[in-house]
CSV table of C-alpha atoms in Angstrom, one decimal:
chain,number,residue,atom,x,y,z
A,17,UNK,CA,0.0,0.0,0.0
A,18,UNK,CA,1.5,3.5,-1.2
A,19,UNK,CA,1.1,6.6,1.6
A,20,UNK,CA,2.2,9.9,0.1
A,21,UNK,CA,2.4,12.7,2.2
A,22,UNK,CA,3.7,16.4,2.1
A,23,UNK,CA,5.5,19.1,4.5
A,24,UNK,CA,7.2,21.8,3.4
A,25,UNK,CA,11.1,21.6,3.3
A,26,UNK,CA,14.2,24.8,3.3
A,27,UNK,CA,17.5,24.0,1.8
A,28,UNK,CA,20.0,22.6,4.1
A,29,UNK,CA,16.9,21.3,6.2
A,30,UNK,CA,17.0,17.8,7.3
A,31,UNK,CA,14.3,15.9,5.9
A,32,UNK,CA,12.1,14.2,8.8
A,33,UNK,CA,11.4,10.2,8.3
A,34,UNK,CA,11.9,6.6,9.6
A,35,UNK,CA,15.1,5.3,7.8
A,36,UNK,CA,14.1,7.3,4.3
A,37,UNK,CA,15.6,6.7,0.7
A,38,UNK,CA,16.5,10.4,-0.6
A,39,UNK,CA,15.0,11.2,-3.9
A,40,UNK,CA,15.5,14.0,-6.4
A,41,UNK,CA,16.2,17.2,-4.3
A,42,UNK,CA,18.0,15.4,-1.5
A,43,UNK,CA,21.2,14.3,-0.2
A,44,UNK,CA,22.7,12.3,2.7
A,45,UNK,CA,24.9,14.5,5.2
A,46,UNK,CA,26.4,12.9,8.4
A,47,UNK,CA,23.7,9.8,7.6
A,48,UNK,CA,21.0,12.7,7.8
A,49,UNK,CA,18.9,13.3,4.7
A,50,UNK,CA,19.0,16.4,3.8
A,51,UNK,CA,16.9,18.9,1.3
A,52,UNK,CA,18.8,20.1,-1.3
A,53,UNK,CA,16.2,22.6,-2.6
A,54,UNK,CA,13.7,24.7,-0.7
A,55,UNK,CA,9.9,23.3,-1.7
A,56,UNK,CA,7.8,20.8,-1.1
A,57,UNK,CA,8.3,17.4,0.7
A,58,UNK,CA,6.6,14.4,-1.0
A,59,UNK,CA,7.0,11.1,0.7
A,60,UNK,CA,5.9,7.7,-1.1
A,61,UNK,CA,6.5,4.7,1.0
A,62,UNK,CA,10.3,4.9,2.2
A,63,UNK,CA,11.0,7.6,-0.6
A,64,UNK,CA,11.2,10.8,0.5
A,65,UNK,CA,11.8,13.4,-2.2
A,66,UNK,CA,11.8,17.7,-2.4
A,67,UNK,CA,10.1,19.1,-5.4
A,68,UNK,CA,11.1,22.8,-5.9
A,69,UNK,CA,8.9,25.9,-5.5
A,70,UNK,CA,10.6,27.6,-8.3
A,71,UNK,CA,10.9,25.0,-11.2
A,72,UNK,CA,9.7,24.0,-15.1
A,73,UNK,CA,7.3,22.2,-15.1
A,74,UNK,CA,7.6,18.0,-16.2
A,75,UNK,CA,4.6,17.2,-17.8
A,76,UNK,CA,2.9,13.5,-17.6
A,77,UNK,CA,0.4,11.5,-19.2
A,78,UNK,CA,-3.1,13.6,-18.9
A,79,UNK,CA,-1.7,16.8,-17.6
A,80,UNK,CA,-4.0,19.9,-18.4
A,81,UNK,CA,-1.8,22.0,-19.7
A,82,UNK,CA,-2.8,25.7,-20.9
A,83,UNK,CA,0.0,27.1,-23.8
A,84,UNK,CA,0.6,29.5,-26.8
A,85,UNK,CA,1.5,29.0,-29.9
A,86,UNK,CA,4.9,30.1,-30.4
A,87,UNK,CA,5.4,28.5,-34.3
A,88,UNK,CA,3.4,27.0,-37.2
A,89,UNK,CA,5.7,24.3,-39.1
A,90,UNK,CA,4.8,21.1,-40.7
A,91,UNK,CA,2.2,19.1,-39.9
A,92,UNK,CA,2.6,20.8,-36.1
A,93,UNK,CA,2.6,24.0,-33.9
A,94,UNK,CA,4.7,24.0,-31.6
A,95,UNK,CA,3.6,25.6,-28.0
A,96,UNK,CA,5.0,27.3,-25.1
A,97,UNK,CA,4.3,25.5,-21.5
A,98,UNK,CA,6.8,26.4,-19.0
A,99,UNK,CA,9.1,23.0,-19.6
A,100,UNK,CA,12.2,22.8,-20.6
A,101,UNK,CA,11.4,21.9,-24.4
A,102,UNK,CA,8.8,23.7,-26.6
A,103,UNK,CA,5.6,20.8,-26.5
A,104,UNK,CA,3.9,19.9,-29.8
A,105,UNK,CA,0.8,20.1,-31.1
A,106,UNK,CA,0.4,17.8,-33.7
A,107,UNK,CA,-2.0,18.4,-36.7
A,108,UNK,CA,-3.3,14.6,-36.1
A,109,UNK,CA,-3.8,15.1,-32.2
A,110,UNK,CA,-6.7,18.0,-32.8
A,111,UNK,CA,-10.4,17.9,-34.1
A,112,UNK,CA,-10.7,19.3,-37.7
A,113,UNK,CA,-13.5,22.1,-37.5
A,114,UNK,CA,-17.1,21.0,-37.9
A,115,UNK,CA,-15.9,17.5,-35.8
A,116,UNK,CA,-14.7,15.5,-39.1
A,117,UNK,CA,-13.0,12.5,-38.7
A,118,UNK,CA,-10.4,11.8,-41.2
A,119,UNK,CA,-6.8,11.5,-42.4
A,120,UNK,CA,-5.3,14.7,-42.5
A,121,UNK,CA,-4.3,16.2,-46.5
A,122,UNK,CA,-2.0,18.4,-47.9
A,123,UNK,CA,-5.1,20.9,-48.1
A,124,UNK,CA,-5.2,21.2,-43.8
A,125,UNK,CA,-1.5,21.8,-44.1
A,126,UNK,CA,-1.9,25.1,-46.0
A,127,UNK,CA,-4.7,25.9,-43.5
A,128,UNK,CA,-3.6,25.2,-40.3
A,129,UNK,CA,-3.0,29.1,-39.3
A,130,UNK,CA,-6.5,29.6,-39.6
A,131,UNK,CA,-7.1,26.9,-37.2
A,132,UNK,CA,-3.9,28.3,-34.6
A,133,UNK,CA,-1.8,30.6,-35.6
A,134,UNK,CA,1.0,32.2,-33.4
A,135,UNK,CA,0.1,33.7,-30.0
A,136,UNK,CA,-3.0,31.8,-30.2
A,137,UNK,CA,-3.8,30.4,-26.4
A,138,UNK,CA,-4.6,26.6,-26.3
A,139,UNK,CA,-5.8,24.5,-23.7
A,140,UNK,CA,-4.9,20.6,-24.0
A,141,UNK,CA,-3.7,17.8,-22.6
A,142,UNK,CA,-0.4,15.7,-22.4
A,143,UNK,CA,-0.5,12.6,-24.6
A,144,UNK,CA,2.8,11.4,-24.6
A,145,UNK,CA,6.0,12.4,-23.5
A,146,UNK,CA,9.1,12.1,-26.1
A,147,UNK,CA,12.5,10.4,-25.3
A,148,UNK,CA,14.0,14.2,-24.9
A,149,UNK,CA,11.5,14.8,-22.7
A,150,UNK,CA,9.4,17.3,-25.0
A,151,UNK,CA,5.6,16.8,-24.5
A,152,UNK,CA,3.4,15.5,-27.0
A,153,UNK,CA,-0.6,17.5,-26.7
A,154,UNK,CA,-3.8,17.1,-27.8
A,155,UNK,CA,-7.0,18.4,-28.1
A,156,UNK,CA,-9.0,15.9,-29.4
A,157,UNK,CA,-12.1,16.4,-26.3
A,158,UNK,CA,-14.7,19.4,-27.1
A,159,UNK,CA,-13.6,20.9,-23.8
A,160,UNK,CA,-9.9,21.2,-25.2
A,161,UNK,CA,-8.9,24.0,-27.8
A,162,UNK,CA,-8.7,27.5,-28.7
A,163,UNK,CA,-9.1,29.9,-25.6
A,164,UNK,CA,-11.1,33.3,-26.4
A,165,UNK,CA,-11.5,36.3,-23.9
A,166,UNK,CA,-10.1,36.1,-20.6
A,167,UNK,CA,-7.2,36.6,-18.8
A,168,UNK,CA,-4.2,34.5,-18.8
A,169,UNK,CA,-2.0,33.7,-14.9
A,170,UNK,CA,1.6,32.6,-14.7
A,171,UNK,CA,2.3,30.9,-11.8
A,172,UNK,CA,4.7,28.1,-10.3
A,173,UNK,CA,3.8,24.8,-11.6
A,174,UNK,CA,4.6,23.4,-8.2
A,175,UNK,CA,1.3,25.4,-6.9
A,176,UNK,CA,-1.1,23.7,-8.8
A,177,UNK,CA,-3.0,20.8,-6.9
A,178,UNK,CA,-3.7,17.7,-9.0
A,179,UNK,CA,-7.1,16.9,-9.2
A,180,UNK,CA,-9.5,14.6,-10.9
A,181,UNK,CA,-10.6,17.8,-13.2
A,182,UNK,CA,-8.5,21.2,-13.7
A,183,UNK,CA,-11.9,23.0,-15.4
A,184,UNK,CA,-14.1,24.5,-12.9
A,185,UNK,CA,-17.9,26.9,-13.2
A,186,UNK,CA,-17.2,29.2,-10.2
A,187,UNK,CA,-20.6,30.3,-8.4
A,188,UNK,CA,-19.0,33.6,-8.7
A,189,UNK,CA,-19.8,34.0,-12.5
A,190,UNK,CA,-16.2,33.3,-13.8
A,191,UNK,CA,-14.4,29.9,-14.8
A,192,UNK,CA,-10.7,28.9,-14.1
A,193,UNK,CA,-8.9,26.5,-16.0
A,194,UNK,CA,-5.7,25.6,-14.0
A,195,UNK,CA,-2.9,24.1,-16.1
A,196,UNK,CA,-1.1,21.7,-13.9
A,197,UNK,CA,2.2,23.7,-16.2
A,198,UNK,CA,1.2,26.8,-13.7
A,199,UNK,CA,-0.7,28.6,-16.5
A,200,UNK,CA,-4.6,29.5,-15.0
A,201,UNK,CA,-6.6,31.0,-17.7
A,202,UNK,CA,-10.0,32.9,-16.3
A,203,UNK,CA,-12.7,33.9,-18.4
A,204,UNK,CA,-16.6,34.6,-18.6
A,205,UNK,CA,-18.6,31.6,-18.0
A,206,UNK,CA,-19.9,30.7,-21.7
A,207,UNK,CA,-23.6,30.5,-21.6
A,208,UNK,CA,-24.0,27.6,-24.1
A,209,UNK,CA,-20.9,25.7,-26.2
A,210,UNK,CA,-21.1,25.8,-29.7
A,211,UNK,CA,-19.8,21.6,-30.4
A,212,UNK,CA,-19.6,22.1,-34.1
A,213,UNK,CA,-16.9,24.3,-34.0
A,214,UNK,CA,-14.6,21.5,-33.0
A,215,UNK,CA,-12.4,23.2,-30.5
A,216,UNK,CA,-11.8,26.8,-32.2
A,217,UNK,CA,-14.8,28.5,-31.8
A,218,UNK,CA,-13.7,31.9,-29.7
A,219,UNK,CA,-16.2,34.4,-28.5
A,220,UNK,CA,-14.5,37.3,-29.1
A,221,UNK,CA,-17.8,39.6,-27.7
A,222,UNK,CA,-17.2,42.7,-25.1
A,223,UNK,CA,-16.9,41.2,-21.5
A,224,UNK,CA,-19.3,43.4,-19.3
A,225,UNK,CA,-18.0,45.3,-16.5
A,226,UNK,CA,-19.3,42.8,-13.7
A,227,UNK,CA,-17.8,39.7,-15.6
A,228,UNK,CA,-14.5,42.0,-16.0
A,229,UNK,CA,-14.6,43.3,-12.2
A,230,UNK,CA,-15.5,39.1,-11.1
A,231,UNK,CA,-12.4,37.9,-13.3
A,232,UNK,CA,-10.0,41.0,-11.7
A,233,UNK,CA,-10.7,40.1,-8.5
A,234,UNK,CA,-10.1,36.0,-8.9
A,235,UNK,CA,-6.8,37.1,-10.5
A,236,UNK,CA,-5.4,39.2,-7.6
A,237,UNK,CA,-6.7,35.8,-5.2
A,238,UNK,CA,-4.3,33.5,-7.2
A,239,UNK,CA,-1.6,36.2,-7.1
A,240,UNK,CA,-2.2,36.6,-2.9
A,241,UNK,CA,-2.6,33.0,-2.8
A,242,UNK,CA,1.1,32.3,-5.0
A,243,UNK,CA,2.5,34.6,-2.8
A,244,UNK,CA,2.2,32.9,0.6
A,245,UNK,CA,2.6,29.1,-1.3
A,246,UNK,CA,-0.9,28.2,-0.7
A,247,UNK,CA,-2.0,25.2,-3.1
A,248,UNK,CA,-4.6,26.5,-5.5
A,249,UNK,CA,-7.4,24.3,-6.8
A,250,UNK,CA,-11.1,25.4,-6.9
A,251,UNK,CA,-12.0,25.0,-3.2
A,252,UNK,CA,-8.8,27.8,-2.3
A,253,UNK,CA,-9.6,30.3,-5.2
A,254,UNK,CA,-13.2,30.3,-4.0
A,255,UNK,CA,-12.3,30.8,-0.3
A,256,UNK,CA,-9.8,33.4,-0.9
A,257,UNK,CA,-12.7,35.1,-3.5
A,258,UNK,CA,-14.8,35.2,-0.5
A,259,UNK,CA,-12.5,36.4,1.7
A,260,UNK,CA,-11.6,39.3,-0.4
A,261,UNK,CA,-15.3,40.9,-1.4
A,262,UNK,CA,-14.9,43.3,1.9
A,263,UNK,CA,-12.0,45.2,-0.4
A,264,UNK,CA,-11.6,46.6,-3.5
A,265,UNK,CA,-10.5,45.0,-6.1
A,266,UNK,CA,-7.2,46.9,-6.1
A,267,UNK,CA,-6.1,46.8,-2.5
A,268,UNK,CA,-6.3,42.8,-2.4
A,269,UNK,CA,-2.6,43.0,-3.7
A,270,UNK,CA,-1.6,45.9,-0.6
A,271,UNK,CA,0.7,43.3,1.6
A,272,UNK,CA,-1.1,44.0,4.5
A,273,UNK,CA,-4.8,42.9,3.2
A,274,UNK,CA,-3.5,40.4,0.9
A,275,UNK,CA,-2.0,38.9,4.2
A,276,UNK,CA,-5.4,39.3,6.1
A,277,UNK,CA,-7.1,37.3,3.1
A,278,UNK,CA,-4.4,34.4,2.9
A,279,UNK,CA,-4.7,34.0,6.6
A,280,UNK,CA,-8.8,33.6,6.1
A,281,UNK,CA,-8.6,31.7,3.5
A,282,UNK,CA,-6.3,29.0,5.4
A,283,UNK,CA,-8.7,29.2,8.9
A,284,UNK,CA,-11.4,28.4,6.5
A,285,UNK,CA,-9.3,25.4,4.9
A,286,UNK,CA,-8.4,24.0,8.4
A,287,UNK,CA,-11.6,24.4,9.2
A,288,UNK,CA,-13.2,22.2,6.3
A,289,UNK,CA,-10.6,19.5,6.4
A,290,UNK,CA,-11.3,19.1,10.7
């Protein structure tokens, strides 16, 4: 039976544990385990490793991964993601518009910038990692593809919880995609989604003031949030929303407030999980 568990770890720290293996981000001093790196302790079975706070991200199978397009070439895009390699889209691993399944011809090549073109935002998802580490994506599900209005997060990977889904309908009136890369894209929630577009339909219509004012205000969260190392997944974000509708929108980033909110946010946390 696996147990994983997490603390948090400095440099130079010696790692707590009953006769632990060191991992990545360790090392054995005076028969103590020590943390090489300051970040976050993850334990499986004897294994104790430190993953980084500050790091690139290395992608896996099923990541949701949010990217732009930094190059059309053959038969691909390739996308920015926050790893060490550019990732890939191939022109095989997305849905042709209109949902049409077939081989792909020399006549998609020639139009595949009016699919994605460069500094288009994508959400996908990892489907293969290549032997020099470089991810392979996809967007192959209707709730993959072209992003459209909204406003794009960049955050340490090493923040984002993994959970069953990354793509979450806030009661607030805003959605969040969090890239497990450390990219969170938020945006209006879309009142209905057009499936025959295959993926690169983009609502490019005027986002009202409320929606605007909702989507500012879940952006300086994340930002307080980041700051202090909190995890962010949906259950977080909403607290720390919450927490923050006593102050404007522009003094949630002020150090004192945004450490009154953090500080809320983790009572409220504690207070769930007891």
């Amino acid at each position: 039976m696996t147990d994983t568990t997490s603390g948090v770890a400095m440099a130079g720290s010696s790692v707590p544990g009953v006769s632990p293996r060191g991992g990545h981000g360790t090392y054995v001093d005076d028969d103590k385990l020590t943390a090489s790196v300051a970040g976050e302790v993850q334990r499986v079975d004897k294994l104790i490793c430190v993953r980084p706070l500050q790091t690139r991200f290395n992608g896996e199978v099923g990541d949701v991964v949010v990217g732009r397009i930094t190059e059309v070439q053959q038969k691909r895009w390739k996308v920015e993601t926050k790893s060490r390699l550019d990732s890939v889209l191939l022109l095989s691993s997305v849905n042709l518009p209109g949902g049409e399944l077939r081989r792909r011809s020399a006549e998609d090549e020639l139009t595949m910038r009016e699919y994605l073109q460069e500094g288009d935002l994508i959400s996908a998802e990892v489907q293969s990692v290549f032997s020099d580490g470089a991810l392979s994506l996809h967007t192959r599900s209707l709730k993959y593809g072209k992003l459209g209005q909204g406003v794009l997060v960049q955050l340490s990977p090493s923040l984002i919880k993994r959970q069953k889904t990354h793509f979450h309908n806030l009661p607030c009136g805003a959605s969040m995609i969090l890239g497990n890369n450390g990219f969170v894209w938020l945006y209006p929630t879309p009142e209905q989604l057009d499936e025959g577009a295959g993926g690169f339909y983009t609502n490019l219509q005027p986002v009202g003031l409320s929606d605007r004012e909702v989507i500012s205000r879940l952006r300086n969260c994340l930002l307080a949030l980041a700051a202090h190392k909190v995890l962010l997944y949906d259950t977080s974000v909403l607290y720390c929303y919450e927490s923050s509708v006593q102050h404007q929108v522009k003094d949630i980033l002020k150090p004192e407030v945004m450490e009154e909110i953090v500080m809320l946010t983790q009572q409220k946390l504690l207070e769930q999980e007891g």
